[in-house]
Tab-separated table of C-alpha atoms in Angstrom:
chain	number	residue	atom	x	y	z
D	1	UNK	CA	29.557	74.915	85.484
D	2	UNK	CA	27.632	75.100	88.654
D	3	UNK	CA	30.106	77.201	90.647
D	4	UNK	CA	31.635	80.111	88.684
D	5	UNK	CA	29.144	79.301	85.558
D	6	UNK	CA	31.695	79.746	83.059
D	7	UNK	CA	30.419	77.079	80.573
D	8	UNK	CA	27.437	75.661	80.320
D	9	UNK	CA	27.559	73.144	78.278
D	10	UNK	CA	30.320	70.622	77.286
D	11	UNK	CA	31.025	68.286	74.661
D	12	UNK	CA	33.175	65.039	75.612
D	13	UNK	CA	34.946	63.320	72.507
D	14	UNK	CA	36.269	59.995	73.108
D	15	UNK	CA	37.408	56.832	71.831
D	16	UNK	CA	34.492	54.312	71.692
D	17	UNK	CA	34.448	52.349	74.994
D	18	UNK	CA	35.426	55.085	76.815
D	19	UNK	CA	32.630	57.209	75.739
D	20	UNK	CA	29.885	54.464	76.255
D	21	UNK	CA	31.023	53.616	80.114
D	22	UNK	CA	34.150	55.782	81.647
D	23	UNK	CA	33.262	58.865	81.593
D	24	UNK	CA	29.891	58.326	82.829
D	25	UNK	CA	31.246	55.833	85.592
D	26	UNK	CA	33.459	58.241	86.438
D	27	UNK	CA	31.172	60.967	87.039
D	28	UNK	CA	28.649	58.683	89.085
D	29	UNK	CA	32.021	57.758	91.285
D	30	UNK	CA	33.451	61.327	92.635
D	31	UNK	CA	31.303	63.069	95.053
D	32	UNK	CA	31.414	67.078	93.641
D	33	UNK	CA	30.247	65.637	90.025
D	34	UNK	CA	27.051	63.594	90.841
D	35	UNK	CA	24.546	66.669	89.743
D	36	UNK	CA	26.181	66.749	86.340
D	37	UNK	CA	23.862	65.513	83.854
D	38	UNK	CA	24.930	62.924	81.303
D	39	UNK	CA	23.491	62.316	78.045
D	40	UNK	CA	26.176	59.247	75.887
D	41	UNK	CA	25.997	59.704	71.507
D	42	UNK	CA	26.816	56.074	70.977
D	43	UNK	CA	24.717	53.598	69.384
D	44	UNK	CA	22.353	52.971	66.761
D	45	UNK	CA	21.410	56.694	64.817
D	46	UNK	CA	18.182	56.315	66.234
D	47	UNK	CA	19.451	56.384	69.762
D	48	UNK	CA	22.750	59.074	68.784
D	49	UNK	CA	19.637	61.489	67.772
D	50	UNK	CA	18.000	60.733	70.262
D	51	UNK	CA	20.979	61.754	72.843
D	52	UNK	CA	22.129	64.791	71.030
D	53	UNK	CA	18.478	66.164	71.318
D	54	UNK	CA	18.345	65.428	74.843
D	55	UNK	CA	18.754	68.479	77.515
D	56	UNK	CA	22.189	67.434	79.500
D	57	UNK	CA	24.978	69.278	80.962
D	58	UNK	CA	27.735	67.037	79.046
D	59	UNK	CA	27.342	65.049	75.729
D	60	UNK	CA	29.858	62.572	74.967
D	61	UNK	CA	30.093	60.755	71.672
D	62	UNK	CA	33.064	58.483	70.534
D	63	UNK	CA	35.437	60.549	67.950
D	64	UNK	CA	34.203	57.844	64.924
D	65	UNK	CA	30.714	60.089	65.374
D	66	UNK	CA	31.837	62.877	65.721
D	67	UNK	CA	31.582	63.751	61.628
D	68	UNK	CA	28.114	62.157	61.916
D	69	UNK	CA	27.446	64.515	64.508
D	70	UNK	CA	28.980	67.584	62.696
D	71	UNK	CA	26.548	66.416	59.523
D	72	UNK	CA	23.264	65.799	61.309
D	73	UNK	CA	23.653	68.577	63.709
D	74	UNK	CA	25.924	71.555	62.513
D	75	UNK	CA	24.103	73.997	64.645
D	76	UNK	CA	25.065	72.826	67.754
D	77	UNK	CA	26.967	74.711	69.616
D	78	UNK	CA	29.134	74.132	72.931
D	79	UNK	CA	31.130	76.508	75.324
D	80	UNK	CA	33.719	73.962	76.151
D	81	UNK	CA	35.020	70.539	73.993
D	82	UNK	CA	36.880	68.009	75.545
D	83	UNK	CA	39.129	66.015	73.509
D	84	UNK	CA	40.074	63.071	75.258
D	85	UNK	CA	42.927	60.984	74.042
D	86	UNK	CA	44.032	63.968	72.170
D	87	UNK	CA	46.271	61.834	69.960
D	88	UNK	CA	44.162	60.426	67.792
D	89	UNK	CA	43.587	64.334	66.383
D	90	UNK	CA	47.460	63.947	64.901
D	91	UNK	CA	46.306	63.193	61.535
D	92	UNK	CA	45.281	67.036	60.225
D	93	UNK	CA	43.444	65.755	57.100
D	94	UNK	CA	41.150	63.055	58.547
D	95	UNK	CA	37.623	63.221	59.141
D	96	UNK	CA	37.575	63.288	62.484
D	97	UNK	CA	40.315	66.306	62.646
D	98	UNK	CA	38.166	68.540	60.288
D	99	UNK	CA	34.458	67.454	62.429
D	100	UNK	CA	36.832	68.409	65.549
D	101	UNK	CA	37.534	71.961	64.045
D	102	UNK	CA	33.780	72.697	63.380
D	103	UNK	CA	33.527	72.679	67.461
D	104	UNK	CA	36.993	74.118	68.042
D	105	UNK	CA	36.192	77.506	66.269
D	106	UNK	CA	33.059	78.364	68.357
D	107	UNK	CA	33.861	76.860	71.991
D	108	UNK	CA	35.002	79.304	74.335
D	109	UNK	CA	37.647	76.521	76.584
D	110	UNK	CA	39.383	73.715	74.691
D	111	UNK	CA	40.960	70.765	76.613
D	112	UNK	CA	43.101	67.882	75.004
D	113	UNK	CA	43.777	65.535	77.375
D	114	UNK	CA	46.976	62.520	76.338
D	115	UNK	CA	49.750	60.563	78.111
D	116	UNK	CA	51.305	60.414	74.474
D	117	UNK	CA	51.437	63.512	73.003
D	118	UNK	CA	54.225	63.017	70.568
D	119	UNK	CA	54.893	59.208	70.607
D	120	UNK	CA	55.689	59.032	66.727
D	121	UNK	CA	57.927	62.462	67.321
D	122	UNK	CA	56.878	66.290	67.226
D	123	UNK	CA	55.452	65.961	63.612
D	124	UNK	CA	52.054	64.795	65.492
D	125	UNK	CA	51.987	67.763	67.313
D	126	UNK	CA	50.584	70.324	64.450
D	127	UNK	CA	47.411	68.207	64.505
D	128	UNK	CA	46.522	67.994	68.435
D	129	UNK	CA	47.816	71.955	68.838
D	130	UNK	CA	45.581	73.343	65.883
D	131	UNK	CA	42.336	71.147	67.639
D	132	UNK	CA	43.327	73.014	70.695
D	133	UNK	CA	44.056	76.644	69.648
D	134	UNK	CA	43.141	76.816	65.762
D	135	UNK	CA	46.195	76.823	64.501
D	136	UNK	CA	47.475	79.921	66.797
D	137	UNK	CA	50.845	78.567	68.086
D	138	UNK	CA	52.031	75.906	65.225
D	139	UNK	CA	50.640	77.566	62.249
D	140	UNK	CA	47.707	76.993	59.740
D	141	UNK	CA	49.215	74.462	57.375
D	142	UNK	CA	51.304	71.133	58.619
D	143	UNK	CA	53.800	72.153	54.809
D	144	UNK	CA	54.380	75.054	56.745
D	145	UNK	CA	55.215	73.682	60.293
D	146	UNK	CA	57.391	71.296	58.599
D	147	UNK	CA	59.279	73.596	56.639
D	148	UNK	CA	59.894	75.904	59.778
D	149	UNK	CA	60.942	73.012	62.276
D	150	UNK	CA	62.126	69.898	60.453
D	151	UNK	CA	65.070	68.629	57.677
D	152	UNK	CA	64.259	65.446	55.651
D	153	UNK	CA	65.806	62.617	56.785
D	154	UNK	CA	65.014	59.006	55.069
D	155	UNK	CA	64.850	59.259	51.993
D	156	UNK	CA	64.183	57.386	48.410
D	157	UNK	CA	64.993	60.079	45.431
D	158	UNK	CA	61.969	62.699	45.743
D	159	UNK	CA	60.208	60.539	48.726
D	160	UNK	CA	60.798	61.670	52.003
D	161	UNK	CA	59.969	58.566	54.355
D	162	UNK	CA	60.630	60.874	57.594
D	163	UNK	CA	61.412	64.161	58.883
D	164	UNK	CA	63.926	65.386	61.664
D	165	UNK	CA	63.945	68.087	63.820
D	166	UNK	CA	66.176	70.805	62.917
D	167	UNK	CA	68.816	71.975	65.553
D	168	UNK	CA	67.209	74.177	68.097
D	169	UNK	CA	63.441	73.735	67.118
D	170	UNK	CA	62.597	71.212	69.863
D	171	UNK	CA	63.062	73.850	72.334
D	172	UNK	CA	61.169	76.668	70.142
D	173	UNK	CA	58.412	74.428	69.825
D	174	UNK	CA	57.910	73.832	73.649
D	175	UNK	CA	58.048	77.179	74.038
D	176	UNK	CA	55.343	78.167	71.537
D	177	UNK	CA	53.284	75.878	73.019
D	178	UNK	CA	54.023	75.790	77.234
D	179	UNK	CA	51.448	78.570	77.745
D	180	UNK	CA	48.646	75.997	77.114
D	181	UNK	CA	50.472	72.820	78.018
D	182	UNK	CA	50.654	71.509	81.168
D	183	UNK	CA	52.952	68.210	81.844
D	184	UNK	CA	52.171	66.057	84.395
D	185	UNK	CA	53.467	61.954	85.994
D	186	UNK	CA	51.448	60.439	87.902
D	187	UNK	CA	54.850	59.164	89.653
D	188	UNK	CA	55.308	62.714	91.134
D	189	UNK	CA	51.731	63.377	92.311
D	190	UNK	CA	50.387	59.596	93.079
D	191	UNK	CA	51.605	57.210	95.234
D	192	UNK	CA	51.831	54.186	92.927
D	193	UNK	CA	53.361	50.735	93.543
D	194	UNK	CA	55.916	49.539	92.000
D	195	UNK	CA	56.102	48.307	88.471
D	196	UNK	CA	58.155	45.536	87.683
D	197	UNK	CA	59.048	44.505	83.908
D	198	UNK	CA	60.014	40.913	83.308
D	199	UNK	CA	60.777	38.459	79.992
D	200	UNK	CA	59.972	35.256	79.529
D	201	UNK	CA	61.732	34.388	76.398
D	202	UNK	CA	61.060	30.782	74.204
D	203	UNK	CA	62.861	29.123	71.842
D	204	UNK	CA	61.660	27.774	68.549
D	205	UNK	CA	63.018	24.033	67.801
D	206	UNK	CA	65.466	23.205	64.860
D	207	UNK	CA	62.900	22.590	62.344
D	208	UNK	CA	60.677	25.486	63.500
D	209	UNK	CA	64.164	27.845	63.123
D	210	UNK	CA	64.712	26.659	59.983
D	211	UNK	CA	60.943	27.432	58.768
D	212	UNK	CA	61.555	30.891	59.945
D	213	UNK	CA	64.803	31.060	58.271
D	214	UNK	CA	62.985	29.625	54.995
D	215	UNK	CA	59.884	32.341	55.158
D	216	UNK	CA	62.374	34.706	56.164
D	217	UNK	CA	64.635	34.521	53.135
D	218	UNK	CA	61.670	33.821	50.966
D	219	UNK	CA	59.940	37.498	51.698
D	220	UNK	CA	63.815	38.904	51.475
D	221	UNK	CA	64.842	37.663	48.056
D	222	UNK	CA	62.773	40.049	46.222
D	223	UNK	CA	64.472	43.189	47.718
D	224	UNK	CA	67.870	42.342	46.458
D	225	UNK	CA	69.235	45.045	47.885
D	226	UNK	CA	68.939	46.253	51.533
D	227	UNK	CA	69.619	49.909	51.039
D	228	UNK	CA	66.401	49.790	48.704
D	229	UNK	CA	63.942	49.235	51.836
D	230	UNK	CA	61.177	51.138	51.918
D	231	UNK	CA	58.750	52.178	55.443
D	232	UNK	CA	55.914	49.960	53.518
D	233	UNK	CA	58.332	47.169	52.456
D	234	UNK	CA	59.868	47.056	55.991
D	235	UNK	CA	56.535	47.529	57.673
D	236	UNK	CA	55.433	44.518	55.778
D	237	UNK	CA	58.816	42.286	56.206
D	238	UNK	CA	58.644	42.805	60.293
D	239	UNK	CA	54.574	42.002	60.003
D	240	UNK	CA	55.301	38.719	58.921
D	241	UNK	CA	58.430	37.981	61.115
D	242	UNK	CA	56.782	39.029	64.278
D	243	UNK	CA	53.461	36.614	63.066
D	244	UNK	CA	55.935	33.595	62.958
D	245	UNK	CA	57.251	34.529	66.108
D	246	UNK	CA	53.994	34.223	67.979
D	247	UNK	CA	53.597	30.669	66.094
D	248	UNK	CA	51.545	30.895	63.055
D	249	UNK	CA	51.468	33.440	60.212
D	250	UNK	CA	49.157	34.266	57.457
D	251	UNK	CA	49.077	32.637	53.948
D	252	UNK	CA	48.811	34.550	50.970
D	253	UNK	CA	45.540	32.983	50.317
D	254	UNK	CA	44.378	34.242	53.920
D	255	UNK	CA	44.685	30.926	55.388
D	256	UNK	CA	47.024	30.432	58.517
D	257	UNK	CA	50.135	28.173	58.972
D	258	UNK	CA	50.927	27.462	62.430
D	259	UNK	CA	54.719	27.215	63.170
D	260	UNK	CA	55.118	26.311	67.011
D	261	UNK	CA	53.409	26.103	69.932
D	262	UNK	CA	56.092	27.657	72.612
D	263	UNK	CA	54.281	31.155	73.222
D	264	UNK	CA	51.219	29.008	73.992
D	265	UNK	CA	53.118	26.569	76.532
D	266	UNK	CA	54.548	30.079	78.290
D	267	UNK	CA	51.320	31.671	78.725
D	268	UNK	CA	50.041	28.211	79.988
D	269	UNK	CA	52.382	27.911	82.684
D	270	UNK	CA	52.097	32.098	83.266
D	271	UNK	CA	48.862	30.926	83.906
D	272	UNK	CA	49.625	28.593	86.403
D	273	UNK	CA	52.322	31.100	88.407
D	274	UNK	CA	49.750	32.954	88.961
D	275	UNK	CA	48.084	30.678	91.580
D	276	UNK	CA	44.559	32.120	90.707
D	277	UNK	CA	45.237	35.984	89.877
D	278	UNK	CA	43.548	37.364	87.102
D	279	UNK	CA	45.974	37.910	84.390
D	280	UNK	CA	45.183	40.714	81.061
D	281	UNK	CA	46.858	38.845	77.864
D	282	UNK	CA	47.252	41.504	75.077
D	283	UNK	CA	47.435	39.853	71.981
D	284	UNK	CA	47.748	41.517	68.105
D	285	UNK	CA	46.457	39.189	65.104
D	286	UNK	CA	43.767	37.698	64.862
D	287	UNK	CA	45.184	33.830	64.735
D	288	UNK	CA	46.893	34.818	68.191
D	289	UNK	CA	42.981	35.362	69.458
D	290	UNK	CA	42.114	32.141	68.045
D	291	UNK	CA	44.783	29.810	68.773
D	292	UNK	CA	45.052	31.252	72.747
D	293	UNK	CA	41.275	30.498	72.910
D	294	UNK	CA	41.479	27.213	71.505
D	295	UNK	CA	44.753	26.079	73.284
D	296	UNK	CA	43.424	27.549	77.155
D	297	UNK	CA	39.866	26.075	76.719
D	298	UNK	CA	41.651	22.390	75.284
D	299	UNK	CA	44.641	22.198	76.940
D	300	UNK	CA	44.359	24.812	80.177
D	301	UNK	CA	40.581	24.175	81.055
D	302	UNK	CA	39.922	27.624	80.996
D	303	UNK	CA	37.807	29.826	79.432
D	304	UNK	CA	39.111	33.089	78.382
D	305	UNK	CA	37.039	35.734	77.947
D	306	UNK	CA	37.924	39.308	75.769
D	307	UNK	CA	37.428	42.804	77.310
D	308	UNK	CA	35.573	44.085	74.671
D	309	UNK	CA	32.077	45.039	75.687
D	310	UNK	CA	30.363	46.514	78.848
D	311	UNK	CA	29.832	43.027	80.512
D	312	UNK	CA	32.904	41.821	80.114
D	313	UNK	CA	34.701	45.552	81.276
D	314	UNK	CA	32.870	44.943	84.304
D	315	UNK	CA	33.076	41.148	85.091
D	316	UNK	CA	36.885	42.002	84.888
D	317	UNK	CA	36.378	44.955	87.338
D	318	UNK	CA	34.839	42.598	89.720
D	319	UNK	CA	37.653	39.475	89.431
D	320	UNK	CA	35.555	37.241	87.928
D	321	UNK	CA	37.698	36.355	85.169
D	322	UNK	CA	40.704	34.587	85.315
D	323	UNK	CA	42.033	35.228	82.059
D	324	UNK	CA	41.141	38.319	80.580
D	325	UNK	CA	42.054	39.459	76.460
D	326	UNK	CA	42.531	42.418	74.981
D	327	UNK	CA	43.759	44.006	71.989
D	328	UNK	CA	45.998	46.920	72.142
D	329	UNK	CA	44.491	49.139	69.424
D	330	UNK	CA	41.015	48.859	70.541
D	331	UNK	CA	41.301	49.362	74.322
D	332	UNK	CA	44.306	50.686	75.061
D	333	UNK	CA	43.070	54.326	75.736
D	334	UNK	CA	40.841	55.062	78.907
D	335	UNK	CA	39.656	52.038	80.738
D	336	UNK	CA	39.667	51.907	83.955
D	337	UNK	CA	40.710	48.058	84.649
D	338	UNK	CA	43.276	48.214	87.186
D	339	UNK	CA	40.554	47.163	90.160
D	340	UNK	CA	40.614	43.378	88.162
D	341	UNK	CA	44.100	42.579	88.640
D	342	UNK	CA	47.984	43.637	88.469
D	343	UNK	CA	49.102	41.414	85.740
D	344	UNK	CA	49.786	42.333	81.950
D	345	UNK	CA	50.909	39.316	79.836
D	346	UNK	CA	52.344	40.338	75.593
D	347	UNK	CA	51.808	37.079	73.522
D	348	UNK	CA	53.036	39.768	70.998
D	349	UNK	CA	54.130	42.944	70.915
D	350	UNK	CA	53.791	45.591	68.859
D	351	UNK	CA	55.925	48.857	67.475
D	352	UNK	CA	54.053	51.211	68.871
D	353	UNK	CA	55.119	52.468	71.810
D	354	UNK	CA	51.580	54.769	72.622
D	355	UNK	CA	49.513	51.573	71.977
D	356	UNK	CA	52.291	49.594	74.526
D	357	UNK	CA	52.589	52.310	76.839
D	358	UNK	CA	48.519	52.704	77.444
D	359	UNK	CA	47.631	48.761	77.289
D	360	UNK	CA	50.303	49.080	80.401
D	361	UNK	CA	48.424	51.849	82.047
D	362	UNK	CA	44.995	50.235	81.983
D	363	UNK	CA	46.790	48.101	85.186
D	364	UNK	CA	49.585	50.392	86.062
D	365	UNK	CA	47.355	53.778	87.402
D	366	UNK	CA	45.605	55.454	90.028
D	367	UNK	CA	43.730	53.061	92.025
D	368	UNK	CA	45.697	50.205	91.905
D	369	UNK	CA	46.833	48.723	95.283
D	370	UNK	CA	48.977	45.631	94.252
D	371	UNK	CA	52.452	45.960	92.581
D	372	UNK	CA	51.626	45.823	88.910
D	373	UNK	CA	53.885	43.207	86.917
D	374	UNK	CA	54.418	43.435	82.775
D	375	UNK	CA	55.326	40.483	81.641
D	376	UNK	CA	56.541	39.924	77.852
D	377	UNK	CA	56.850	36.652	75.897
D	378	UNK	CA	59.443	36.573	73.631
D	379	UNK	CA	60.807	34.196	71.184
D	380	UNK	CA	64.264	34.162	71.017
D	381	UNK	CA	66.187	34.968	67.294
D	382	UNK	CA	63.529	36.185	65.966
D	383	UNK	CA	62.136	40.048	65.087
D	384	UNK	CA	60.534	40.265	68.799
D	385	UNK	CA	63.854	41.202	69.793
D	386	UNK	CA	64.153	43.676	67.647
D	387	UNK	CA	60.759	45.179	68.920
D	388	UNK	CA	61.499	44.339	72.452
D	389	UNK	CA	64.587	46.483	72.218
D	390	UNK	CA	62.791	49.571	70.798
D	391	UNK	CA	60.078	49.503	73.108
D	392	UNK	CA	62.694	49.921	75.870
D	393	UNK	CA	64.723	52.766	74.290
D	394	UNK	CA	60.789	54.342	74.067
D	395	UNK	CA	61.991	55.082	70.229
D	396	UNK	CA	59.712	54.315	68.395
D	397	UNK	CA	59.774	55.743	64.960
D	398	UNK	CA	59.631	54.110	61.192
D	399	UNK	CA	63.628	54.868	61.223
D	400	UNK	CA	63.949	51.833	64.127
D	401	UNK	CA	61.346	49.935	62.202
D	402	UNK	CA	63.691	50.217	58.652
D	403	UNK	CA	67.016	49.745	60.588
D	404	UNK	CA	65.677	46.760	62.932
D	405	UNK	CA	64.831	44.782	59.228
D	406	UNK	CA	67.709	45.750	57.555
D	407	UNK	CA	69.621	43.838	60.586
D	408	UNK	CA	67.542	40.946	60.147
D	409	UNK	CA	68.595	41.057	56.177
D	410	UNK	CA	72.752	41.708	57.102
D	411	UNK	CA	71.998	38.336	59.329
């Protein structure tokens, strides 16, 4: 910008958080960046207009805004677009994917930056590609990238549940694409410590297994036939089994029945192992929140507290929080928590692997001095296994998801 003056002005796109405080605490940290000006779209309108009409070398604004943006100020117009966490542009008929192409098709240098680029498989590629270069290297229309580069594979009469690549198109489609791409570990540029994985498994008592059993048949009966499972019916089938697993599950009428306690009693004496180090819990319902809140605070004499605003992002940053939690699908891209602690801590996982992998990352990165341990409670018997098991093979895809319930039925 202020060197070889090839842009001049740069739009950041972001997810939330790290659009309100990373990327301008980033560019306050590094020496050769400090003259950049800032100016952050987040907020109230009032204060987004008031941002996007201020003079600044950089705007940022979360991706959420950026159709807002696109509406309210369409004649905006920036040499350069950043797309960071260039994932969540997979989905080529969203909102945010058609606001992104209104800035796409008049910036001179596009830049997706992801750790995950094709965690679901190469289907999400089309999306993040045609953000990039308009459509240039994968085509127009997603029918058509489909047609050229994949075969159906599940599927139910004229419903096609999911797509496999056709022999010899993985390597076509790197090659379409490696003029733009570059591929890069951290691993073979950083020197990281280690990372150590480790599970602490649980076991529910008699009459809690047979509950499980019970709930389990009762959600199963209506299928009557495993072959007939469907991604929504299995998606739906491991939601609840994985609920029970972590010790309560939801009610039809929105209420929640708790099951067991065990996951609790493990993170309690986690806790305690950890002899005063600040340990990051990710969690994934909402009871989970609730019930490890209630049970630290009653039975632990602590006082949790969730990273999930500004003051708590930096209260973590500084180690004054003992437990911190955090949910996997609203901070698991971009922050920058790995000077709080070393420590990650599933109460309950989840089947995505880009949601695991980054929630991992917020420790496990650049800047980190102490060897980073991922710890995963895990109730034995149950569907955690199942997930557990995917996670590791890094295969995550709704085929696992179908064939990991079917298992549980043929049990």
């Amino acid at each position: 910008m202020y060197e070889t003056f090839d842009v001049s002005s740069v739009l950041v796109v972001a997810p939330l958080r790290v659009a309100k405080y990373t990327w301008s605490d980033e560019i306050r940290k590094w020496d050769h960046l400090k003259g950049l000006t800032v100016s952050v779209m987040c907020g109230t309108e009032k204060q987004r207009r008031a941002a996007a009409e201020a003079k600044a070398d950089i705007h940022i604004i979360n991706r959420e805004n950026l159709p807002w943006l696109v509406e309210h100020y369409p004649q905006l117009k920036y040499d350069m677009v950043v797309y960071d966490e260039l994932s969540s542009f997979k989905n080529s008929q969203a909102k945010r994917f058609k606001a992104a192409m209104h800035y796409t098709v008049r910036a001179e240098r596009v830049v997706g930056l992801t750790g995950t680029p094709a965690s679901n498989g190469y289907m999400d590629l089309f999306g993040e590609y045609k953000v990039i270069d308009s459509g240039k290297r994968l085509g127009q229309f997603i029918s058509r990238y489909r047609g050229m580069y994949f075969l159906p594979d599940k599927t139910n009469g004229h419903i096609v549940y999911s797509y496999r690549l056709q022999q010899g198109a993985e390597k076509e489609i790197q090659d379409k694409i490696s003029d733009i791409t570059v591929s890069m570990q951290a691993k073979d540029y950083l020197k990281l410590p280690s990372c150590l994985y480790t599970k602490n498994y649980v076991c529910m008592e008699e009459k809690e297994a047979k509950i499980y059993k019970q709930m389990k048949q009762d959600l199963i009966l209506p299928l009557d036939d495993d072959e007939e499972i469907t991604a929504q019916s299995a998606a739906a089938l491991s939601n609840k089994l994985i609920q029970m697993a972590n010790g309560a599950v939801y009610t039809d009428e929105g209420g929640v029945r708790v099951i067991h306690d065990h996951k609790l009693e493990a993170l309690a004496d986690i806790i305690e192992q950890q002899n005063g180090k600040p340990l990051l819990v990710a969690y994934w319902y909402k009871h989970d929140l609730s019930r490890i809140e209630e049970y630290l605070m009653k039975v632990v004499g602590i006082k949790p507290v969730r990273i999930d605003s500004e003051e708590a992002i930096r209260a973590w940053t500084n180690r004054e929080v003992l437990v911190g939690l955090i949910h996997p699908a609203s901070a698991g891209h971009g922050l920058n928590l790995q000077s709080g602690g070393s420590t990650v801590c599933w109460f309950g996982l989840t089947w995505s692997l880009e949601l695991y992998q980054q929630t991992n990352a917020r420790l496990y990165r650049q800047g980190q001095k102490e060897t980073t341990v991922i710890t995963h409670i895990i109730t034995k018997g149950t569907m955690d296994e199942a997930v557990m098991k995917a996670l590791e093979c890094k295969d995550i895809t709704q085929n696992i998801l179908i064939n990991s319930v079917r298992a549980e039925l043929k049990k």
